[in-house]
mmCIF file of C-alpha atoms in Angstrom:
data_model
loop_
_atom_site.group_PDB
_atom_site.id
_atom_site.type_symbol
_atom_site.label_atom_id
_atom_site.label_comp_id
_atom_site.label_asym_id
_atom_site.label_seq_id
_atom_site.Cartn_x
_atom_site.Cartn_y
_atom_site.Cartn_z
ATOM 1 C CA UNK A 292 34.497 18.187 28.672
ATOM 2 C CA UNK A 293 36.273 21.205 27.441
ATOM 3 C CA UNK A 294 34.701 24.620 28.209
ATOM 4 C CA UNK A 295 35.512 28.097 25.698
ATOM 5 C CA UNK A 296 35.140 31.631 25.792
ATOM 6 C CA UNK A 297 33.996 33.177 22.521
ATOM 7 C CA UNK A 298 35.112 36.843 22.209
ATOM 8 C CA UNK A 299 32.969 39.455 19.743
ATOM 9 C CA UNK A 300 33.433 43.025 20.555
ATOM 10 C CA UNK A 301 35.127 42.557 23.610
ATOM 11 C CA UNK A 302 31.757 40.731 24.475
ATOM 12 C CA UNK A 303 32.532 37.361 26.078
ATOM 13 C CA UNK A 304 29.325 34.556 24.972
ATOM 14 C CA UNK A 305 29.625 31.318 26.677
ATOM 15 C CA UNK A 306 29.008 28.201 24.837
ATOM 16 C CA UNK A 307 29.317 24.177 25.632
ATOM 17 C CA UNK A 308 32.022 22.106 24.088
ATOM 18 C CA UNK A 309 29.341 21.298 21.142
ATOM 19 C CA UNK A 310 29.514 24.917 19.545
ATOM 20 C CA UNK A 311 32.739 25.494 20.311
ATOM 21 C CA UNK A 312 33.768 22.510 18.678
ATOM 22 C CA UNK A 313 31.814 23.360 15.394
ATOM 23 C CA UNK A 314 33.182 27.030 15.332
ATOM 24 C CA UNK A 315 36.394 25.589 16.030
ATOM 25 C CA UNK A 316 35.720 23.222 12.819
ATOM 26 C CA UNK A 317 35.159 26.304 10.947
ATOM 27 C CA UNK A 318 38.419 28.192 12.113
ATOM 28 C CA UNK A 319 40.403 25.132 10.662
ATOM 29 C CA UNK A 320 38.807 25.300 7.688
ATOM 30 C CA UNK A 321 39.476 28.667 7.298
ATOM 31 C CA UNK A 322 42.205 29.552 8.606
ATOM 32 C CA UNK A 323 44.121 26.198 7.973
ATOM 33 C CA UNK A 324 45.129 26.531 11.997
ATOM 34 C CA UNK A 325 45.252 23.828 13.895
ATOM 35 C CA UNK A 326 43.836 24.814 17.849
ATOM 36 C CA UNK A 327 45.339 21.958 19.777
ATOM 37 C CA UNK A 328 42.044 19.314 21.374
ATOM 38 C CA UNK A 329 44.482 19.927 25.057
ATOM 39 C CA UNK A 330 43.718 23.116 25.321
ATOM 40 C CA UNK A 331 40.993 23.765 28.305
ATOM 41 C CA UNK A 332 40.378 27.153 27.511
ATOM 42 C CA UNK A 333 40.432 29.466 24.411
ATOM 43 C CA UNK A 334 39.316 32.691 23.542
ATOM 44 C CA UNK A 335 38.668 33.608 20.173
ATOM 45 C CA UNK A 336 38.134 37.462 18.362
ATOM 46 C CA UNK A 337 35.649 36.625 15.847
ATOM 47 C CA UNK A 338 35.314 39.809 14.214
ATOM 48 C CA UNK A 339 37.244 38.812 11.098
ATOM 49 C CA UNK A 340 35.055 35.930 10.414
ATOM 50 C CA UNK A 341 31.850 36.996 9.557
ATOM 51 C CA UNK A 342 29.734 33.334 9.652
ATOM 52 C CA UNK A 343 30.981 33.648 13.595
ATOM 53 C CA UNK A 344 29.122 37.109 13.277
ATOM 54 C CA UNK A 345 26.259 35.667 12.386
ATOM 55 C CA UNK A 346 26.434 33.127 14.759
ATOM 56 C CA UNK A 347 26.358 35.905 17.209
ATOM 57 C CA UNK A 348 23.045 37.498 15.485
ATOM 58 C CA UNK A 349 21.596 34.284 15.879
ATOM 59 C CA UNK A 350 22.818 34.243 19.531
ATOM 60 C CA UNK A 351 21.005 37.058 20.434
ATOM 61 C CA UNK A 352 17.968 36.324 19.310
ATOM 62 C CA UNK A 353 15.682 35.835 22.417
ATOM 63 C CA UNK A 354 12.511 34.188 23.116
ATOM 64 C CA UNK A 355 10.979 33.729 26.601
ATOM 65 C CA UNK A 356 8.890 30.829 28.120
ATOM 66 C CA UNK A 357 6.844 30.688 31.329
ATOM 67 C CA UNK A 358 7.089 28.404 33.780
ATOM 68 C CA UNK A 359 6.065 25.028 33.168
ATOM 69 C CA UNK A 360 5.346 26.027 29.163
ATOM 70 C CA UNK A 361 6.654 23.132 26.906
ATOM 71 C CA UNK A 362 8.741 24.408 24.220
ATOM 72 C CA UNK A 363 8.894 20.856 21.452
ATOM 73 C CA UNK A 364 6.789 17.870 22.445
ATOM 74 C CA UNK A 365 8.402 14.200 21.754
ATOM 75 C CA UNK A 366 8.239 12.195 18.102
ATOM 76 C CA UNK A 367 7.577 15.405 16.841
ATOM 77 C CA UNK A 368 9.990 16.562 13.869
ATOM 78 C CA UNK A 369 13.241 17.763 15.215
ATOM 79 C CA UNK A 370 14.002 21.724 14.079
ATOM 80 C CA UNK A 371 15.981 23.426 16.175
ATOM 81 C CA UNK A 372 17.847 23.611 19.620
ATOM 82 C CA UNK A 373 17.747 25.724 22.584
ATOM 83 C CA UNK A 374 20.274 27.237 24.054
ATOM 84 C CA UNK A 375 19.430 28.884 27.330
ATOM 85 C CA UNK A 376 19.966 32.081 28.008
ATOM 86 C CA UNK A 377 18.311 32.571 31.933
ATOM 87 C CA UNK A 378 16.168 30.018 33.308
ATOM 88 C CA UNK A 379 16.142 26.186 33.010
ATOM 89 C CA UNK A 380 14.447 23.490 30.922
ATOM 90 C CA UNK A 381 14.273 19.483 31.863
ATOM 91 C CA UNK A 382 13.642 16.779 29.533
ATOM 92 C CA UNK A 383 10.972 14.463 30.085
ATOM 93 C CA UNK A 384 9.585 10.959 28.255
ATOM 94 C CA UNK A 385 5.934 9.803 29.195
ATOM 95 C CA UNK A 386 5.207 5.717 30.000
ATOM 96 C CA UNK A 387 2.642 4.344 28.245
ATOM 97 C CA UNK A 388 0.619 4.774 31.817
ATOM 98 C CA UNK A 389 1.014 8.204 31.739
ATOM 99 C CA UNK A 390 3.651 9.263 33.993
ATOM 100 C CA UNK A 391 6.454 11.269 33.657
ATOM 101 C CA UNK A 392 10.220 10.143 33.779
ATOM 102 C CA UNK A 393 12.512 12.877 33.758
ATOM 103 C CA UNK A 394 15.769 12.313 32.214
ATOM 104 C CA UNK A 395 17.533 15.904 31.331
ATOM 105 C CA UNK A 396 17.989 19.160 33.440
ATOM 106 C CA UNK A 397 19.609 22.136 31.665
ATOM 107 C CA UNK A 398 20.912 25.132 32.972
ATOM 108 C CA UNK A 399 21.949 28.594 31.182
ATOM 109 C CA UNK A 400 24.850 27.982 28.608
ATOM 110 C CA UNK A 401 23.405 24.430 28.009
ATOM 111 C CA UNK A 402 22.319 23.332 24.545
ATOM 112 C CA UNK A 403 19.029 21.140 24.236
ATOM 113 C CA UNK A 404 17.646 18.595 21.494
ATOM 114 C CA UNK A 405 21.215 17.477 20.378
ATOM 115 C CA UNK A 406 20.522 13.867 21.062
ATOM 116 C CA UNK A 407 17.371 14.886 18.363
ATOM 117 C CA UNK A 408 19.852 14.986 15.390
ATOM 118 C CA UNK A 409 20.380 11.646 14.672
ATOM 119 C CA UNK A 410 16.746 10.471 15.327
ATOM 120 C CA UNK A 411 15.501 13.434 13.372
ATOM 121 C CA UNK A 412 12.490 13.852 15.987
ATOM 122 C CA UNK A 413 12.516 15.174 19.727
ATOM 123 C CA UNK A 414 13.176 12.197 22.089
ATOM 124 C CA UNK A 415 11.804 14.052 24.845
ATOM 125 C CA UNK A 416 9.180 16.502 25.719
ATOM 126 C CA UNK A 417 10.914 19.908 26.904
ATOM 127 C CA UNK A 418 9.414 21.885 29.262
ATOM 128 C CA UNK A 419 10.738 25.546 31.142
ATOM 129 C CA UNK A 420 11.274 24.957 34.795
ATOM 130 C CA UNK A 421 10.930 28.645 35.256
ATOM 131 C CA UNK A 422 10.978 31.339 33.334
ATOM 132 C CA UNK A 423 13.073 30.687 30.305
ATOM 133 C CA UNK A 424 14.522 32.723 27.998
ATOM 134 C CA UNK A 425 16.192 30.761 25.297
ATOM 135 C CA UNK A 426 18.240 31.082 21.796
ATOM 136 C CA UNK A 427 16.565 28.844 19.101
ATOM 137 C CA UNK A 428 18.862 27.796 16.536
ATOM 138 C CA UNK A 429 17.692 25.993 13.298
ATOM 139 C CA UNK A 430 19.303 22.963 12.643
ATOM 140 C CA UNK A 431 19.834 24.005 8.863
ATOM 141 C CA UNK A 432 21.317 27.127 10.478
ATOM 142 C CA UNK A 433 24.040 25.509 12.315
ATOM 143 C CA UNK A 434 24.587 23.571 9.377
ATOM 144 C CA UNK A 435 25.211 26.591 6.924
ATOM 145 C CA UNK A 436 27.979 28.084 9.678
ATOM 146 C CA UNK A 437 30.013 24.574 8.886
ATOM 147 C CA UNK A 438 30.786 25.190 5.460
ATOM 148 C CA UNK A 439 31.619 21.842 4.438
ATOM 149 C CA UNK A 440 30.664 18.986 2.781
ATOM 150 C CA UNK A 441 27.217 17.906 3.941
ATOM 151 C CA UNK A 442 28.019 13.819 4.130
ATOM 152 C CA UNK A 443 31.008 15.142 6.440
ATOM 153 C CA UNK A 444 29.416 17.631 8.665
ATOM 154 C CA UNK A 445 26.208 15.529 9.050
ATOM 155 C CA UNK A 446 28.926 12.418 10.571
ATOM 156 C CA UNK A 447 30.392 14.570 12.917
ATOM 157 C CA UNK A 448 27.178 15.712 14.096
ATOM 158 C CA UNK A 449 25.552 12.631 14.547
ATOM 159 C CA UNK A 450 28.456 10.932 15.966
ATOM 160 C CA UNK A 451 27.983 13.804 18.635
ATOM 161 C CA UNK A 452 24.580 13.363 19.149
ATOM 162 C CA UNK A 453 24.811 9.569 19.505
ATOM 163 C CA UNK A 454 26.999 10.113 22.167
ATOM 164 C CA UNK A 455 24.906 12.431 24.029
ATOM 165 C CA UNK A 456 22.092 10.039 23.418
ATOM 166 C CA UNK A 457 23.993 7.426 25.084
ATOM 167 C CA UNK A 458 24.794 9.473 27.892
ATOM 168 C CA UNK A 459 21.315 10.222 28.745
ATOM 169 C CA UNK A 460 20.850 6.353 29.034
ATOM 170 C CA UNK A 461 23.414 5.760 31.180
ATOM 171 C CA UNK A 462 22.069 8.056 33.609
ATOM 172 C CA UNK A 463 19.146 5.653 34.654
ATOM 173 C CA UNK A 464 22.137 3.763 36.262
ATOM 174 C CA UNK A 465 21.880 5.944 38.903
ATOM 175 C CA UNK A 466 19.475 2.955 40.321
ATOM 176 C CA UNK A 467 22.691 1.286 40.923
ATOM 177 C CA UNK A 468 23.608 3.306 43.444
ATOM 178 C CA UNK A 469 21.872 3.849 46.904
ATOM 179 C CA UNK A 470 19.870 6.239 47.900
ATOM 180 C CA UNK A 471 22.320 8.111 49.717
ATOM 181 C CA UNK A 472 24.872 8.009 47.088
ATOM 182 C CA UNK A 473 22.403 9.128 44.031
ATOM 183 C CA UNK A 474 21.642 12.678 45.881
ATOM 184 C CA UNK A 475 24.847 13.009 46.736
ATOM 185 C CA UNK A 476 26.378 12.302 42.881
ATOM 186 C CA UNK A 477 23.616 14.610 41.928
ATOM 187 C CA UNK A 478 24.629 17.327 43.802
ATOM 188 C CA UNK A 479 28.137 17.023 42.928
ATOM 189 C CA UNK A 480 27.107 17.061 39.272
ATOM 190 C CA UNK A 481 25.387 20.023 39.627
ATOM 191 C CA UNK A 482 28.483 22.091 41.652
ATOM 192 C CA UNK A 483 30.704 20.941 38.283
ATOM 193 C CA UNK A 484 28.319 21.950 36.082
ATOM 194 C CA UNK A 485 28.328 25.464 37.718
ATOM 195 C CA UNK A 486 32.078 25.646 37.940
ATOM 196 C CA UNK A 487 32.804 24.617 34.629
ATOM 197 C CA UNK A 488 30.375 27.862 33.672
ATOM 198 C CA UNK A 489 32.614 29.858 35.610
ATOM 199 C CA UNK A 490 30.312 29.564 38.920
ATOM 200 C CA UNK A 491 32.769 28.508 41.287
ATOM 201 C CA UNK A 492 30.614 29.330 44.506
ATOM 202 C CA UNK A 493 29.883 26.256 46.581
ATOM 203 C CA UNK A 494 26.102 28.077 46.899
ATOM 204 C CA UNK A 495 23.871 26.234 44.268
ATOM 205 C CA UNK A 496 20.554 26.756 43.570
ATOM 206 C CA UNK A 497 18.296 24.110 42.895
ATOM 207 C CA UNK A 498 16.523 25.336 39.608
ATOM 208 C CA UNK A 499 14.024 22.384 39.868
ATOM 209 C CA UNK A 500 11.714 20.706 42.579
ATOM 210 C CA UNK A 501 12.515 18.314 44.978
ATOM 211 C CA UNK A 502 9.585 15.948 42.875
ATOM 212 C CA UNK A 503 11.575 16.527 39.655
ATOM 213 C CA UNK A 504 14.746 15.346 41.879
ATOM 214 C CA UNK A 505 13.254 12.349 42.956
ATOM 215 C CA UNK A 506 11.808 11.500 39.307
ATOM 216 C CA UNK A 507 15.245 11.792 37.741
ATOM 217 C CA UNK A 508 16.978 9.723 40.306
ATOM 218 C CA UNK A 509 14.207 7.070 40.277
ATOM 219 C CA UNK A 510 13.170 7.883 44.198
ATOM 220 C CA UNK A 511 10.723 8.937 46.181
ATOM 221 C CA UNK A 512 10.447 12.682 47.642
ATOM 222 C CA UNK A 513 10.306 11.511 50.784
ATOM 223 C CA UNK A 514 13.744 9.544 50.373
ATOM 224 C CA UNK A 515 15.004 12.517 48.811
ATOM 225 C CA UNK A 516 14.192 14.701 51.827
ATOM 226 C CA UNK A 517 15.170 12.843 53.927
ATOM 227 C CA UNK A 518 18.887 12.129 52.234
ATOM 228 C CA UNK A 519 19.240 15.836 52.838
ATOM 229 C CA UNK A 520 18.165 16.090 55.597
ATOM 230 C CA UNK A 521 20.975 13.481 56.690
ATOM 231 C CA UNK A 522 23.552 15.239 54.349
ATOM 232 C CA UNK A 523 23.328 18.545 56.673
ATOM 233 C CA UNK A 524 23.246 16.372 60.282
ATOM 234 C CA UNK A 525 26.612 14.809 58.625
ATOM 235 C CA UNK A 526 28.061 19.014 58.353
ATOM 236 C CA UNK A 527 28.226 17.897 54.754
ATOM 237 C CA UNK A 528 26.007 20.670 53.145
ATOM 238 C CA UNK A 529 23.185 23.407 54.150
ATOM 239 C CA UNK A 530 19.326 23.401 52.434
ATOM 240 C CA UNK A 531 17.235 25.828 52.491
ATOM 241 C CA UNK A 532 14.572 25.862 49.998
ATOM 242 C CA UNK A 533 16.024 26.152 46.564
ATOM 243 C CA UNK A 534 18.949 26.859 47.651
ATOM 244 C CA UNK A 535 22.037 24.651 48.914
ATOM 245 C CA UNK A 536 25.874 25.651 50.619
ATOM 246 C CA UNK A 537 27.930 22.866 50.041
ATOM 247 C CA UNK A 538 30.317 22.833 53.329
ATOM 248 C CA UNK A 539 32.373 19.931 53.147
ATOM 249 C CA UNK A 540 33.344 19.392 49.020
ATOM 250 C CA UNK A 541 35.307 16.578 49.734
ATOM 251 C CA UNK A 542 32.966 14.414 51.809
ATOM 252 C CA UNK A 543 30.426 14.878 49.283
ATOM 253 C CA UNK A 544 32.633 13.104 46.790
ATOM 254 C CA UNK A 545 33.235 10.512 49.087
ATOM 255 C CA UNK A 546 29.421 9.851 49.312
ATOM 256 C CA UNK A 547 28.882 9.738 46.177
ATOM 257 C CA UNK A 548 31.690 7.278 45.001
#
C-alpha cells in the first residue's frame, strides 16, 4: 500500500491510498501527467485545481461521536464514508444468536464503508471506540470530484471495494494461526499501520479493548491476556493498560510468521 501527502496552503492532509488514488485519477485527467504507480510518496499543491479545493472543504467538515455511539447500522442503504479525523471506529456483523463478531478496526487517516460500494448497503454496523470525530463524505460527492464517465469511475470503484471486501474475509484466517502467533501478527499490524501514518514510535496505543481483541482474533480474553503476558516474560514487548512499547521489533515478526 502506497501512502501520500496532499499539500493545500502549505497545509499537509493525510489520506489512504484510496483518495489519493482518485485525486491522482483526476490530476491525469487534467493535467494529462502521468504520476508514476512506483512512487511511495508524493506531495501535491492543489491550489490550482479547484475540485481538490473542494475536496479540502469537504475534508474539514467535522462531526463528533461518543464513545460506543454507532454511526450506520448494517443492510442499511450505503451513503457515505468516514474518514477519521481523532478517535477510532471498528466494524462489527451480528450472528443470528445475537453476538457480535468484530471484523474492522480503524484508526485516524483511515477511510470506512468502502467495502459498502459495491453492495450498495453497509456490511457492517460501525460503532466509535472512543470519541470520534470523523469527515463524512457522500458517495455522490466523491463521485462528482472524478469527473469522468460514470460506467468508468463506478468500475474502478467497485473493483476497489471488492478488494477491500475480500480482504476483510481473509482476515478470519487468522484462526489458522495459533494463539500466540494471532496477537503477535496483530500487533505487528497495528505498529505498520502507525508507521505508514508517519508514527514511527514503537509506543502503540491500543485504541480498543482487550474483549474487542479477542473478538476479532476469534479468542478468548483470557488467551489474549495471557499471550501478553508471555510476550513481555519473552523481553518481546511492554503492556500497560492501553498502551504497549514494542522492545524487540524483530522477534515479534518472528512470532508472528
Amino acid at each position: 500500500m502506497f501512502y501520500y501527502k496532499i499539500c493545500y496552503s502549505n497545509k499537509l492532509i493525510n489520506f489512504n491510498y484510496f483518495l489519493s488514488l482518485i485525486c491522482k485519477i483526476f490530476l491525469r485527467h487534467y493535467v494529462q501527467k502521468v504520476i508514476p504507480f512506483h512512487v511511495n510518496y508524493v506531495v501535491w499543491d492543489l491550489s490550482a485545481f479547484p475540485c481538490c479545493l473542494k475536496l479540502n472543504s469537504i475534508l474539514e467538515r467535522k462531526i463528533s461521536y461518543v464513545k460506543n455511539e454507532i454511526l450506520a447500522k448494517s443492510n442499511t442503504p450505503f451513503t457515505k464514508f468516514y474518514i477519521i479525523h481523532s478517535g477510532a471506529l471498528k466494524t462489527f456483523v451480528t450472528t443470528s444468536d445475537n453476538h457480535q463478531r468484530v471484523n474492522g478496526f480503524y484508526l485516524p487517516g483511515d477511510i470506512v464503508g468502502l467495502d459498502s460500494i459495491a453492495t450498495q448497503v453497509y456490511n457492517n454496523n460501525i460503532q466509535a471506540l472512543s470519541n470520534t470525530l470523523v469527515c463524512e463524505l457522500y458517495y455522490d460527492e466523491l463521485m462528482s470530484l472524478v469527473d469522468t464517465q460514470k460506467n468508468i469511475r463506478d468500475l474502478v470503484f467497485n473493483l476497489l471495494s471488492s478488494d477491500i471486501y475480500n480482504y476483510q474475509k481473509l482476515v478470519l484466517c487468522y484462526s489458522q494461526k495459533k494463539a500466540d502467533e494471532r496477537v503477535a501478527t496483530f500487533i505487528y499490524s497495528l505498529y505498520q499501520r502507525y508507521e505508514k501514518k508517519g508514527h514511527s514510535s514503537l509506543n502503540i496505543k491500543l485504541m480498543m479493548s482487550r474483549a474487542d481483541i479477542a473478538n476479532y482474533l476469534g479468542l478468548t480474553i483470557e488467551t489474549v491476556s495471557r499471550n501478553l503476558s508471555k510476550l513481555q516474560e519473552q523481553n518481546i514487548l511492554l503492556a500497560r493498560g492501553k498502551y504497549l512499547f514494542i522492545k524487540n521489533l524483530n522477534g515479534l515478526i518472528d512470532l508472528g510468521n
